[in-house]
PDB file of C-alpha atoms and ligand atoms in Angstrom:
ATOM      1  CA  UNK A   1       0.000   0.000   0.000  1.00 94.00           C
ATOM      2  CA  UNK A   2       1.334   3.398  -0.963  1.00 97.00           C
ATOM      3  CA  UNK A   3       0.129   6.666   0.508  1.00 98.00           C
ATOM      4  CA  UNK A   4      -0.922   9.351  -1.923  1.00 98.00           C
ATOM      5  CA  UNK A   5       0.835  12.139  -0.091  1.00 98.00           C
ATOM      6  CA  UNK A   6      -1.250  15.223  -0.811  1.00 98.00           C
ATOM      7  CA  UNK A   7       0.712  17.337   1.628  1.00 98.00           C
ATOM      8  CA  UNK A   8       4.006  16.706  -0.141  1.00 98.00           C
ATOM      9  CA  UNK A   9       2.486  17.029  -3.616  1.00 98.00           C
ATOM     10  CA  UNK A  10       0.784  20.287  -2.664  1.00 98.00           C
ATOM     11  CA  UNK A  11       4.112  21.614  -1.340  1.00 98.00           C
ATOM     12  CA  UNK A  12       5.712  20.795  -4.689  1.00 98.00           C
ATOM     13  CA  UNK A  13       2.916  22.625  -6.536  1.00 98.00           C
ATOM     14  CA  UNK A  14       3.318  25.611  -4.216  1.00 98.00           C
ATOM     15  CA  UNK A  15       7.053  25.707  -5.015  1.00 98.00           C
ATOM     16  CA  UNK A  16       6.269  25.682  -8.732  1.00 98.00           C
ATOM     17  CA  UNK A  17       3.797  28.528  -8.259  1.00 98.00           C
ATOM     18  CA  UNK A  18       6.266  30.442  -6.099  1.00 97.00           C
ATOM     19  CA  UNK A  19       8.815  30.302  -8.924  1.00 97.00           C
ATOM     20  CA  UNK A  20       6.241  31.528 -11.443  1.00 96.00           C
ATOM     21  CA  UNK A  21       5.319  34.432  -9.164  1.00 96.00           C
ATOM     22  CA  UNK A  22       8.991  35.351  -8.720  1.00 96.00           C
ATOM     23  CA  UNK A  23       9.483  35.411 -12.481  1.00 96.00           C
ATOM     24  CA  UNK A  24       6.391  37.583 -12.883  1.00 94.00           C
ATOM     25  CA  UNK A  25       7.667  39.965 -10.212  1.00 93.00           C
ATOM     26  CA  UNK A  26      11.065  40.215 -11.941  1.00 95.00           C
ATOM     27  CA  UNK A  27       9.264  41.109 -15.164  1.00 95.00           C
ATOM     28  CA  UNK A  28       7.349  43.826 -13.300  1.00 94.00           C
ATOM     29  CA  UNK A  29       4.041  41.998 -13.767  1.00 94.00           C
ATOM     30  CA  UNK A  30       1.149  42.009 -11.312  1.00 93.00           C
ATOM     31  CA  UNK A  31       1.148  39.736  -8.247  1.00 95.00           C
ATOM     32  CA  UNK A  32      -1.874  37.384  -8.161  1.00 97.00           C
ATOM     33  CA  UNK A  33      -4.417  38.478  -5.585  1.00 97.00           C
ATOM     34  CA  UNK A  34      -7.000  36.115  -4.034  1.00 98.00           C
ATOM     35  CA  UNK A  35      -9.813  37.336  -1.809  1.00 98.00           C
ATOM     36  CA  UNK A  36     -11.766  35.046   0.506  1.00 98.00           C
ATOM     37  CA  UNK A  37     -15.131  35.857   2.039  1.00 98.00           C
ATOM     38  CA  UNK A  38     -16.038  34.118   5.284  1.00 98.00           C
ATOM     39  CA  UNK A  39     -19.430  34.432   6.958  1.00 98.00           C
ATOM     40  CA  UNK A  40     -19.688  33.477  10.634  1.00 97.00           C
ATOM     41  CA  UNK A  41     -17.119  31.694  12.758  1.00 93.00           C
ATOM     42  CA  UNK A  42     -17.595  27.976  12.149  1.00 94.00           C
ATOM     43  CA  UNK A  43     -14.324  26.343  13.232  1.00 91.00           C
ATOM     44  CA  UNK A  44     -13.947  24.189  10.120  1.00 92.00           C
ATOM     45  CA  UNK A  45     -14.644  27.006   7.644  1.00 95.00           C
ATOM     46  CA  UNK A  46     -12.363  29.372   9.549  1.00 95.00           C
ATOM     47  CA  UNK A  47      -9.461  26.929   9.462  1.00 93.00           C
ATOM     48  CA  UNK A  48      -9.949  26.247   5.731  1.00 94.00           C
ATOM     49  CA  UNK A  49     -10.033  29.938   4.881  1.00 97.00           C
ATOM     50  CA  UNK A  50      -7.041  30.637   7.141  1.00 96.00           C
ATOM     51  CA  UNK A  51      -5.123  27.858   5.369  1.00 96.00           C
ATOM     52  CA  UNK A  52      -5.992  29.387   1.983  1.00 97.00           C
ATOM     53  CA  UNK A  53      -4.764  32.828   3.041  1.00 97.00           C
ATOM     54  CA  UNK A  54      -1.598  31.319   4.536  1.00 97.00           C
ATOM     55  CA  UNK A  55      -0.918  29.428   1.297  1.00 97.00           C
ATOM     56  CA  UNK A  56      -1.155  32.728  -0.606  1.00 98.00           C
ATOM     57  CA  UNK A  57       1.394  34.337   1.710  1.00 97.00           C
ATOM     58  CA  UNK A  58       3.812  31.424   1.338  1.00 96.00           C
ATOM     59  CA  UNK A  59       3.600  31.433  -2.437  1.00 97.00           C
ATOM     60  CA  UNK A  60       3.907  35.193  -2.688  1.00 97.00           C
ATOM     61  CA  UNK A  61       0.322  35.936  -3.757  1.00 97.00           C
ATOM     62  CA  UNK A  62      -1.520  38.876  -2.266  1.00 97.00           C
ATOM     63  CA  UNK A  63      -4.581  37.925  -0.251  1.00 98.00           C
ATOM     64  CA  UNK A  64      -7.524  39.625   1.411  1.00 98.00           C
ATOM     65  CA  UNK A  65      -9.771  38.016   3.991  1.00 98.00           C
ATOM     66  CA  UNK A  66     -13.213  39.579   4.312  1.00 98.00           C
ATOM     67  CA  UNK A  67     -15.253  38.495   7.311  1.00 98.00           C
ATOM     68  CA  UNK A  68     -18.927  39.003   8.020  1.00 98.00           C
ATOM     69  CA  UNK A  69     -20.984  38.279  11.076  1.00 98.00           C
ATOM     70  CA  UNK A  70     -23.282  35.201  10.979  1.00 97.00           C
ATOM     71  CA  UNK A  71     -26.289  37.562  10.717  1.00 98.00           C
ATOM     72  CA  UNK A  72     -25.119  39.473   7.641  1.00 98.00           C
ATOM     73  CA  UNK A  73     -27.930  40.082   5.162  1.00 98.00           C
ATOM     74  CA  UNK A  74     -28.009  38.490   1.729  1.00 98.00           C
ATOM     75  CA  UNK A  75     -28.029  41.965   0.162  1.00 98.00           C
ATOM     76  CA  UNK A  76     -24.862  43.008   2.000  1.00 98.00           C
ATOM     77  CA  UNK A  77     -23.105  39.841   0.890  1.00 98.00           C
ATOM     78  CA  UNK A  78     -24.297  40.279  -2.710  1.00 98.00           C
ATOM     79  CA  UNK A  79     -23.027  43.864  -2.676  1.00 98.00           C
ATOM     80  CA  UNK A  80     -19.594  42.631  -1.548  1.00 98.00           C
ATOM     81  CA  UNK A  81     -19.537  40.039  -4.338  1.00 98.00           C
ATOM     82  CA  UNK A  82     -20.352  42.730  -6.895  1.00 98.00           C
ATOM     83  CA  UNK A  83     -17.658  44.995  -5.447  1.00 98.00           C
ATOM     84  CA  UNK A  84     -15.086  42.173  -5.713  1.00 98.00           C
ATOM     85  CA  UNK A  85     -16.201  41.457  -9.304  1.00 98.00           C
ATOM     86  CA  UNK A  86     -15.392  45.058 -10.178  1.00 98.00           C
ATOM     87  CA  UNK A  87     -12.188  45.409  -8.151  1.00 98.00           C
ATOM     88  CA  UNK A  88      -9.358  45.407 -10.714  1.00 96.00           C
ATOM     89  CA  UNK A  89      -6.840  44.498  -8.048  1.00 96.00           C
ATOM     90  CA  UNK A  90      -8.562  41.188  -7.175  1.00 97.00           C
ATOM     91  CA  UNK A  91      -7.878  38.398  -9.684  1.00 97.00           C
ATOM     92  CA  UNK A  92     -10.054  35.751  -8.116  1.00 98.00           C
ATOM     93  CA  UNK A  93     -12.181  35.237  -5.025  1.00 98.00           C
ATOM     94  CA  UNK A  94     -14.133  32.651  -3.126  1.00 98.00           C
ATOM     95  CA  UNK A  95     -17.085  32.733  -0.776  1.00 98.00           C
ATOM     96  CA  UNK A  96     -16.555  29.929   1.730  1.00 98.00           C
ATOM     97  CA  UNK A  97     -19.498  27.495   1.930  1.00 96.00           C
ATOM     98  CA  UNK A  98     -21.714  26.578   3.645  1.00 96.00           C
ATOM     99  CA  UNK A  99     -23.470  29.903   4.218  1.00 98.00           C
ATOM    100  CA  UNK A 100     -26.090  30.495   6.949  1.00 98.00           C
ATOM    101  CA  UNK A 101     -29.576  29.255   6.014  1.00 97.00           C
ATOM    102  CA  UNK A 102     -31.032  32.744   5.488  1.00 98.00           C
ATOM    103  CA  UNK A 103     -28.652  33.290   2.561  1.00 98.00           C
ATOM    104  CA  UNK A 104     -29.325  31.705  -0.815  1.00 98.00           C
ATOM    105  CA  UNK A 105     -26.010  30.061  -1.727  1.00 97.00           C
ATOM    106  CA  UNK A 106     -26.913  29.677  -5.388  1.00 97.00           C
ATOM    107  CA  UNK A 107     -27.724  33.367  -5.667  1.00 98.00           C
ATOM    108  CA  UNK A 108     -24.321  34.223  -4.228  1.00 98.00           C
ATOM    109  CA  UNK A 109     -22.267  31.831  -6.378  1.00 98.00           C
ATOM    110  CA  UNK A 110     -24.231  32.814  -9.510  1.00 98.00           C
ATOM    111  CA  UNK A 111     -23.338  36.468  -8.897  1.00 98.00           C
ATOM    112  CA  UNK A 112     -19.583  35.813  -8.821  1.00 98.00           C
ATOM    113  CA  UNK A 113     -18.059  36.802 -12.159  1.00 98.00           C
ATOM    114  CA  UNK A 114     -17.155  33.560 -14.015  1.00 97.00           C
ATOM    115  CA  UNK A 115     -13.733  35.117 -14.784  1.00 97.00           C
ATOM    116  CA  UNK A 116     -12.978  35.438 -11.072  1.00 98.00           C
ATOM    117  CA  UNK A 117     -14.719  32.255  -9.933  1.00 98.00           C
ATOM    118  CA  UNK A 118     -11.591  30.377  -8.837  1.00 98.00           C
ATOM    119  CA  UNK A 119     -13.744  27.860  -6.938  1.00 97.00           C
ATOM    120  CA  UNK A 120     -15.361  26.864 -10.252  1.00 97.00           C
ATOM    121  CA  UNK A 121     -18.869  26.942  -8.735  1.00 97.00           C
ATOM    122  CA  UNK A 122     -20.515  29.299 -11.284  1.00 98.00           C
ATOM    123  CA  UNK A 123     -22.903  27.601 -13.781  1.00 98.00           C
ATOM    124  CA  UNK A 124     -20.783  28.957 -16.650  1.00 98.00           C
ATOM    125  CA  UNK A 125     -17.668  27.208 -15.335  1.00 98.00           C
ATOM    126  CA  UNK A 126     -19.587  24.036 -14.479  1.00 97.00           C
ATOM    127  CA  UNK A 127     -21.079  24.073 -18.009  1.00 97.00           C
ATOM    128  CA  UNK A 128     -17.628  24.556 -19.542  1.00 97.00           C
ATOM    129  CA  UNK A 129     -16.361  21.672 -17.445  1.00 96.00           C
ATOM    130  CA  UNK A 130     -19.157  19.443 -18.730  1.00 95.00           C
ATOM    131  CA  UNK A 131     -18.307  20.347 -22.323  1.00 95.00           C
ATOM    132  CA  UNK A 132     -14.562  20.008 -21.719  1.00 93.00           C
ATOM    133  CA  UNK A 133     -14.048  23.677 -22.586  1.00 95.00           C
ATOM    134  CA  UNK A 134     -11.579  26.019 -20.833  1.00 95.00           C
ATOM    135  CA  UNK A 135     -12.708  27.401 -17.480  1.00 96.00           C
ATOM    136  CA  UNK A 136     -12.133  27.000 -13.778  1.00 98.00           C
ATOM    137  CA  UNK A 137     -12.470  23.495 -12.387  1.00 98.00           C
ATOM    138  CA  UNK A 138     -13.795  23.048  -8.825  1.00 97.00           C
ATOM    139  CA  UNK A 139     -10.797  22.926  -6.501  1.00 96.00           C
ATOM    140  CA  UNK A 140     -11.351  19.615  -4.694  1.00 98.00           C
ATOM    141  CA  UNK A 141     -12.059  17.482  -7.805  1.00 98.00           C
ATOM    142  CA  UNK A 142      -9.213  19.246  -9.654  1.00 98.00           C
ATOM    143  CA  UNK A 143      -6.895  18.555  -6.717  1.00 98.00           C
ATOM    144  CA  UNK A 144      -7.812  14.859  -6.725  1.00 98.00           C
ATOM    145  CA  UNK A 145      -7.208  14.631 -10.474  1.00 98.00           C
ATOM    146  CA  UNK A 146      -3.837  16.408 -10.095  1.00 98.00           C
ATOM    147  CA  UNK A 147      -2.821  14.014  -7.308  1.00 98.00           C
ATOM    148  CA  UNK A 148      -3.678  11.035  -9.526  1.00 98.00           C
ATOM    149  CA  UNK A 149      -1.793  12.591 -12.430  1.00 98.00           C
ATOM    150  CA  UNK A 150       1.358  13.152 -10.395  1.00 98.00           C
ATOM    151  CA  UNK A 151       1.306   9.612  -8.954  1.00 98.00           C
ATOM    152  CA  UNK A 152       0.611   8.259 -12.465  1.00 98.00           C
ATOM    153  CA  UNK A 153      -2.448   6.323 -11.293  1.00 98.00           C
ATOM    154  CA  UNK A 154      -3.905   4.384 -14.216  1.00 98.00           C
ATOM    155  CA  UNK A 155      -7.538   5.459 -14.652  1.00 98.00           C
ATOM    156  CA  UNK A 156      -8.358   4.508 -18.241  1.00 98.00           C
ATOM    157  CA  UNK A 157     -11.017   1.797 -18.418  1.00 98.00           C
ATOM    158  CA  UNK A 158     -11.174   1.534 -14.625  1.00 98.00           C
ATOM    159  CA  UNK A 159     -14.395   1.374 -12.660  1.00 98.00           C
ATOM    160  CA  UNK A 160     -14.583   4.357 -10.351  1.00 99.00           C
ATOM    161  CA  UNK A 161     -17.234   4.417  -7.635  1.00 99.00           C
ATOM    162  CA  UNK A 162     -17.924   7.771  -6.004  1.00 99.00           C
ATOM    163  CA  UNK A 163     -19.876   7.931  -2.746  1.00 98.00           C
ATOM    164  CA  UNK A 164     -21.657  11.294  -2.501  1.00 98.00           C
ATOM    165  CA  UNK A 165     -23.188  13.488  -5.214  1.00 98.00           C
ATOM    166  CA  UNK A 166     -22.475  16.986  -3.887  1.00 97.00           C
ATOM    167  CA  UNK A 167     -22.170  19.897  -6.306  1.00 95.00           C
ATOM    168  CA  UNK A 168     -18.706  20.619  -4.931  1.00 95.00           C
ATOM    169  CA  UNK A 169     -17.137  17.154  -5.149  1.00 98.00           C
ATOM    170  CA  UNK A 170     -19.081  14.053  -6.260  1.00 98.00           C
ATOM    171  CA  UNK A 171     -21.021  15.360  -9.247  1.00 98.00           C
ATOM    172  CA  UNK A 172     -18.197  17.352 -10.924  1.00 98.00           C
ATOM    173  CA  UNK A 173     -15.687  14.574 -10.199  1.00 98.00           C
ATOM    174  CA  UNK A 174     -17.960  12.019 -11.879  1.00 98.00           C
ATOM    175  CA  UNK A 175     -17.812  14.115 -15.067  1.00 98.00           C
ATOM    176  CA  UNK A 176     -14.106  14.830 -14.894  1.00 98.00           C
ATOM    177  CA  UNK A 177     -13.174  11.174 -14.433  1.00 98.00           C
ATOM    178  CA  UNK A 178     -15.474   9.884 -17.170  1.00 98.00           C
ATOM    179  CA  UNK A 179     -14.368  12.285 -19.895  1.00 96.00           C
ATOM    180  CA  UNK A 180     -11.826  11.433 -22.570  1.00 96.00           C
ATOM    181  CA  UNK A 181      -8.646  12.619 -20.864  1.00 96.00           C
ATOM    182  CA  UNK A 182      -5.810  11.470 -18.676  1.00 97.00           C
ATOM    183  CA  UNK A 183      -6.598  11.059 -15.801  1.00 98.00           C
ATOM    184  CA  UNK A 184     -10.062  10.144 -17.008  1.00 98.00           C
ATOM    185  CA  UNK A 185     -11.702   7.559 -19.259  1.00 98.00           C
ATOM    186  CA  UNK A 186     -13.145   5.826 -16.189  1.00 98.00           C
ATOM    187  CA  UNK A 187     -16.491   4.115 -16.053  1.00 98.00           C
ATOM    188  CA  UNK A 188     -18.048   6.031 -13.184  1.00 98.00           C
ATOM    189  CA  UNK A 189     -20.785   4.999 -10.776  1.00 98.00           C
ATOM    190  CA  UNK A 190     -22.042   7.950  -8.753  1.00 98.00           C
ATOM    191  CA  UNK A 191     -23.715   6.669  -5.595  1.00 98.00           C
ATOM    192  CA  UNK A 192     -25.803   8.531  -3.015  1.00 98.00           C
ATOM    193  CA  UNK A 193     -28.152   8.132  -0.057  1.00 96.00           C
ATOM    194  CA  UNK A 194     -30.785   6.277  -2.139  1.00 98.00           C
ATOM    195  CA  UNK A 195     -28.338   3.799  -3.675  1.00 98.00           C
ATOM    196  CA  UNK A 196     -29.550   0.321  -2.746  1.00 97.00           C
ATOM    197  CA  UNK A 197     -26.575  -1.993  -3.211  1.00 97.00           C
ATOM    198  CA  UNK A 198     -23.778   0.336  -2.109  1.00 98.00           C
ATOM    199  CA  UNK A 199     -21.520  -2.320  -0.625  1.00 98.00           C
ATOM    200  CA  UNK A 200     -21.702  -4.506  -3.759  1.00 98.00           C
ATOM    201  CA  UNK A 201     -20.921  -1.509  -5.966  1.00 98.00           C
ATOM    202  CA  UNK A 202     -17.992  -0.429  -3.799  1.00 98.00           C
ATOM    203  CA  UNK A 203     -16.582  -3.952  -3.953  1.00 98.00           C
ATOM    204  CA  UNK A 204     -16.428  -3.588  -7.747  1.00 98.00           C
ATOM    205  CA  UNK A 205     -14.481  -0.329  -7.580  1.00 98.00           C
ATOM    206  CA  UNK A 206     -10.942  -0.123  -8.932  1.00 98.00           C
ATOM    207  CA  UNK A 207     -11.001   3.456  -7.682  1.00 99.00           C
ATOM    208  CA  UNK A 208     -13.184   4.266  -4.671  1.00 98.00           C
ATOM    209  CA  UNK A 209     -13.811   7.895  -3.768  1.00 99.00           C
ATOM    210  CA  UNK A 210     -15.632   8.713  -0.521  1.00 98.00           C
ATOM    211  CA  UNK A 211     -17.094  12.207  -0.196  1.00 98.00           C
ATOM    212  CA  UNK A 212     -20.055  12.096   2.193  1.00 98.00           C
ATOM    213  CA  UNK A 213     -18.705  13.535   5.436  1.00 97.00           C
ATOM    214  CA  UNK A 214     -19.467  10.469   7.550  1.00 97.00           C
ATOM    215  CA  UNK A 215     -16.452   9.441   9.627  1.00 98.00           C
ATOM    216  CA  UNK A 216     -15.033   5.998   8.784  1.00 98.00           C
ATOM    217  CA  UNK A 217     -18.099   5.079   6.708  1.00 98.00           C
ATOM    218  CA  UNK A 218     -16.073   2.890   4.338  1.00 98.00           C
ATOM    219  CA  UNK A 219     -14.946  -0.335   6.008  1.00 97.00           C
ATOM    220  CA  UNK A 220     -12.756  -3.221   4.831  1.00 96.00           C
ATOM    221  CA  UNK A 221     -15.743  -5.263   3.601  1.00 96.00           C
ATOM    222  CA  UNK A 222     -16.511  -2.547   1.021  1.00 98.00           C
ATOM    223  CA  UNK A 223     -13.035  -2.482  -0.532  1.00 98.00           C
ATOM    224  CA  UNK A 224     -11.728  -4.606  -3.380  1.00 98.00           C
ATOM    225  CA  UNK A 225      -8.188  -5.943  -3.018  1.00 98.00           C
ATOM    226  CA  UNK A 226      -5.778  -3.524  -4.740  1.00 98.00           C
ATOM    227  CA  UNK A 227      -8.253  -0.627  -5.061  1.00 98.00           C
ATOM    228  CA  UNK A 228      -7.169   3.017  -5.134  1.00 98.00           C
ATOM    229  CA  UNK A 229      -8.887   4.822  -2.253  1.00 98.00           C
ATOM    230  CA  UNK A 230      -9.476   8.571  -2.237  1.00 98.00           C
ATOM    231  CA  UNK A 231     -10.847   9.929   1.045  1.00 98.00           C
ATOM    232  CA  UNK A 232     -12.407  13.393   0.794  1.00 98.00           C
ATOM    233  CA  UNK A 233     -13.946  13.378   4.298  1.00 97.00           C
ATOM    234  CA  UNK A 234     -12.709  15.773   6.963  1.00 95.00           C
ATOM    235  CA  UNK A 235     -15.033  15.568   9.962  1.00 95.00           C
ATOM    236  CA  UNK A 236     -13.966  16.985  13.310  1.00 94.00           C
ATOM    237  CA  UNK A 237     -14.402  14.278  15.946  1.00 95.00           C
ATOM    238  CA  UNK A 238     -14.060  14.949  19.689  1.00 96.00           C
ATOM    239  CA  UNK A 239     -10.745  13.694  21.007  1.00 97.00           C
ATOM    240  CA  UNK A 240      -9.861  14.499  24.615  1.00 97.00           C
ATOM    241  CA  UNK A 241      -6.314  13.196  24.107  1.00 97.00           C
ATOM    242  CA  UNK A 242      -5.560  16.148  21.804  1.00 96.00           C
ATOM    243  CA  UNK A 243      -4.845  19.557  23.211  1.00 95.00           C
ATOM    244  CA  UNK A 244      -7.367  21.178  20.844  1.00 95.00           C
ATOM    245  CA  UNK A 245     -10.014  18.593  21.800  1.00 96.00           C
ATOM    246  CA  UNK A 246     -10.661  17.151  18.331  1.00 96.00           C
ATOM    247  CA  UNK A 247      -9.085  15.354  15.401  1.00 95.00           C
ATOM    248  CA  UNK A 248      -9.922  15.157  11.716  1.00 95.00           C
ATOM    249  CA  UNK A 249     -11.426  11.862  10.582  1.00 97.00           C
ATOM    250  CA  UNK A 250     -11.946  10.807   6.971  1.00 98.00           C
ATOM    251  CA  UNK A 251     -14.857   8.915   5.395  1.00 98.00           C
ATOM    252  CA  UNK A 252     -12.711   5.779   5.185  1.00 98.00           C
ATOM    253  CA  UNK A 253     -11.508   3.579   8.030  1.00 98.00           C
ATOM    254  CA  UNK A 254      -7.812   4.052   7.251  1.00 97.00           C
ATOM    255  CA  UNK A 255      -6.585   0.978   9.122  1.00 95.00           C
ATOM    256  CA  UNK A 256      -9.137  -1.260   7.373  1.00 92.00           C
ATOM    257  CA  UNK A 257      -8.401   0.220   3.981  1.00 96.00           C
ATOM    258  CA  UNK A 258      -4.611   0.102   4.348  1.00 94.00           C
ATOM    259  CA  UNK A 259      -4.652  -3.692   4.380  1.00 94.00           C
ATOM    260  CA  UNK A 260      -6.475  -3.850   1.030  1.00 97.00           C
ATOM    261  CA  UNK A 261      -5.733  -0.726  -0.990  1.00 98.00           C
ATOM    262  CA  UNK A 262      -2.905  -0.284  -3.498  1.00 98.00           C
ATOM    263  CA  UNK A 263      -2.951   3.489  -2.928  1.00 98.00           C
ATOM    264  CA  UNK A 264      -4.734   5.563  -0.322  1.00 98.00           C
ATOM    265  CA  UNK A 265      -4.991   9.227   0.647  1.00 98.00           C
ATOM    266  CA  UNK A 266      -4.522   9.854   4.386  1.00 98.00           C
ATOM    267  CA  UNK A 267      -6.656  12.273   6.415  1.00 98.00           C
ATOM    268  CA  UNK A 268      -5.255  14.783   7.121  1.00 97.00           C
ATOM    269  CA  UNK A 269      -2.548  15.285   4.488  1.00 98.00           C
ATOM    270  CA  UNK A 270      -4.328  13.812   1.479  1.00 98.00           C
ATOM    271  CA  UNK A 271      -7.037  15.614  -0.482  1.00 98.00           C
ATOM    272  CA  UNK A 272      -7.223  18.725   1.767  1.00 97.00           C
ATOM    273  CA  UNK A 273      -3.853  20.254   0.845  1.00 98.00           C
ATOM    274  CA  UNK A 274      -4.518  19.445  -2.835  1.00 98.00           C
ATOM    275  CA  UNK A 275      -7.761  21.464  -2.723  1.00 97.00           C
ATOM    276  CA  UNK A 276      -5.784  24.484  -1.581  1.00 98.00           C
ATOM    277  CA  UNK A 277      -3.066  23.878  -4.179  1.00 98.00           C
ATOM    278  CA  UNK A 278      -5.603  23.789  -7.007  1.00 98.00           C
ATOM    279  CA  UNK A 279      -7.253  26.959  -5.720  1.00 98.00           C
ATOM    280  CA  UNK A 280      -3.833  28.610  -5.950  1.00 98.00           C
ATOM    281  CA  UNK A 281      -3.344  27.276  -9.499  1.00 98.00           C
ATOM    282  CA  UNK A 282      -6.759  28.652 -10.439  1.00 98.00           C
ATOM    283  CA  UNK A 283      -5.850  32.055  -9.002  1.00 98.00           C
ATOM    284  CA  UNK A 284      -2.720  32.320 -11.146  1.00 97.00           C
ATOM    285  CA  UNK A 285      -4.762  31.166 -14.135  1.00 97.00           C
ATOM    286  CA  UNK A 286      -7.415  33.817 -13.397  1.00 96.00           C
ATOM    287  CA  UNK A 287      -4.830  36.541 -13.567  1.00 93.00           C
ATOM    288  CA  UNK A 288      -3.305  35.220 -16.787  1.00 90.00           C
ATOM    289  CA  UNK A 289      -6.761  34.753 -18.372  1.00 86.00           C
ATOM    290  CA  UNK A 290      -7.670  38.314 -17.507  1.00 80.00           C
ATOM    291  CA  UNK A 291      -4.584  39.424 -19.442  1.00 81.00           C
ATOM    292  CA  UNK A 292      -2.533  40.705 -16.511  1.00 77.00           C
TER     293      UNK A 292
HETATM  294  N1  GUN B 301     -16.646  24.479   1.475  1.00 50.32           N
HETATM  295  C1  GUN B 301     -16.120  23.230   1.387  1.00 50.32           C
HETATM  296  N2  GUN B 301     -15.259  23.147   0.360  1.00 50.32           N
HETATM  297  C2  GUN B 301     -15.227  24.363  -0.222  1.00 50.32           C
HETATM  298  C3  GUN B 301     -14.513  24.892  -1.328  1.00 50.32           C
HETATM  299  O1  GUN B 301     -13.729  24.219  -2.009  1.00 50.32           O
HETATM  300  N3  GUN B 301     -14.764  26.204  -1.600  1.00 50.32           N
HETATM  301  C4  GUN B 301     -15.633  26.965  -0.874  1.00 50.32           C
HETATM  302  N4  GUN B 301     -15.821  28.231  -1.246  1.00 50.32           N
HETATM  303  N5  GUN B 301     -16.321  26.487   0.150  1.00 50.32           N
HETATM  304  C5  GUN B 301     -16.112  25.190   0.474  1.00 50.32           C
END
């Protein structure tokens, strides 16, 4: 069993981006600038956004963190999105999800200019993705694909089973892995809460991707010998033995899976850092696409 080390791979990508930024700076070109909007103070969202801002600093990107109180109105948030769309200094921005229930998430993501939508959540970018046209790919699926590419995981003709059909991970990933590309050319089964024979399907998977947010949902009896396991889950579970009182747990029982898998992503240090790395790649791309 080999670990797919997302932390190390993401570090390598960051180094590559750092070099590109240095070259741009030497040529007197603009520094990429990412803005992140965070509503409320959910611990998970705060640590993701903080990690994104920190990654910018390390690479040499400019970054701006904009925080709103949990009770911010939808209109105020929409006005901020419009302001960021028009701000020439900002190359790309994200609004961290989930948003409080009184705010319509779709309305917010649809208002983000597709040219600055480095999360790849806008319908225009999702449509381009479906048609295999240029655009921004959602960061988590793009990070998973990049990890597979760099580890030269064979995907062509393989059966890939994805657990979870979210707009952010499962659904876009099912399209990206089934299209005619490398990585890609998989036969994909996208499973969800109404899937009847989940265990049987998982046992047929050459590549098993778990993205449901249920700690250690995937057990040994669901894994085919030699399968590639990608664990997207990052649930905070109480852990009194840790100083901070919690630990991150994936959707896969790592110990179970390690005895059967050929490759596996750990949690933490697997998909998470790759999501951030692909957001950074998208930010550089946004600036280049916008002709700066
Ligand atoms: N919430 C969970 N994942 C993501 C992500 O990739 N981007 C944003 N904006 N919110 C998220």
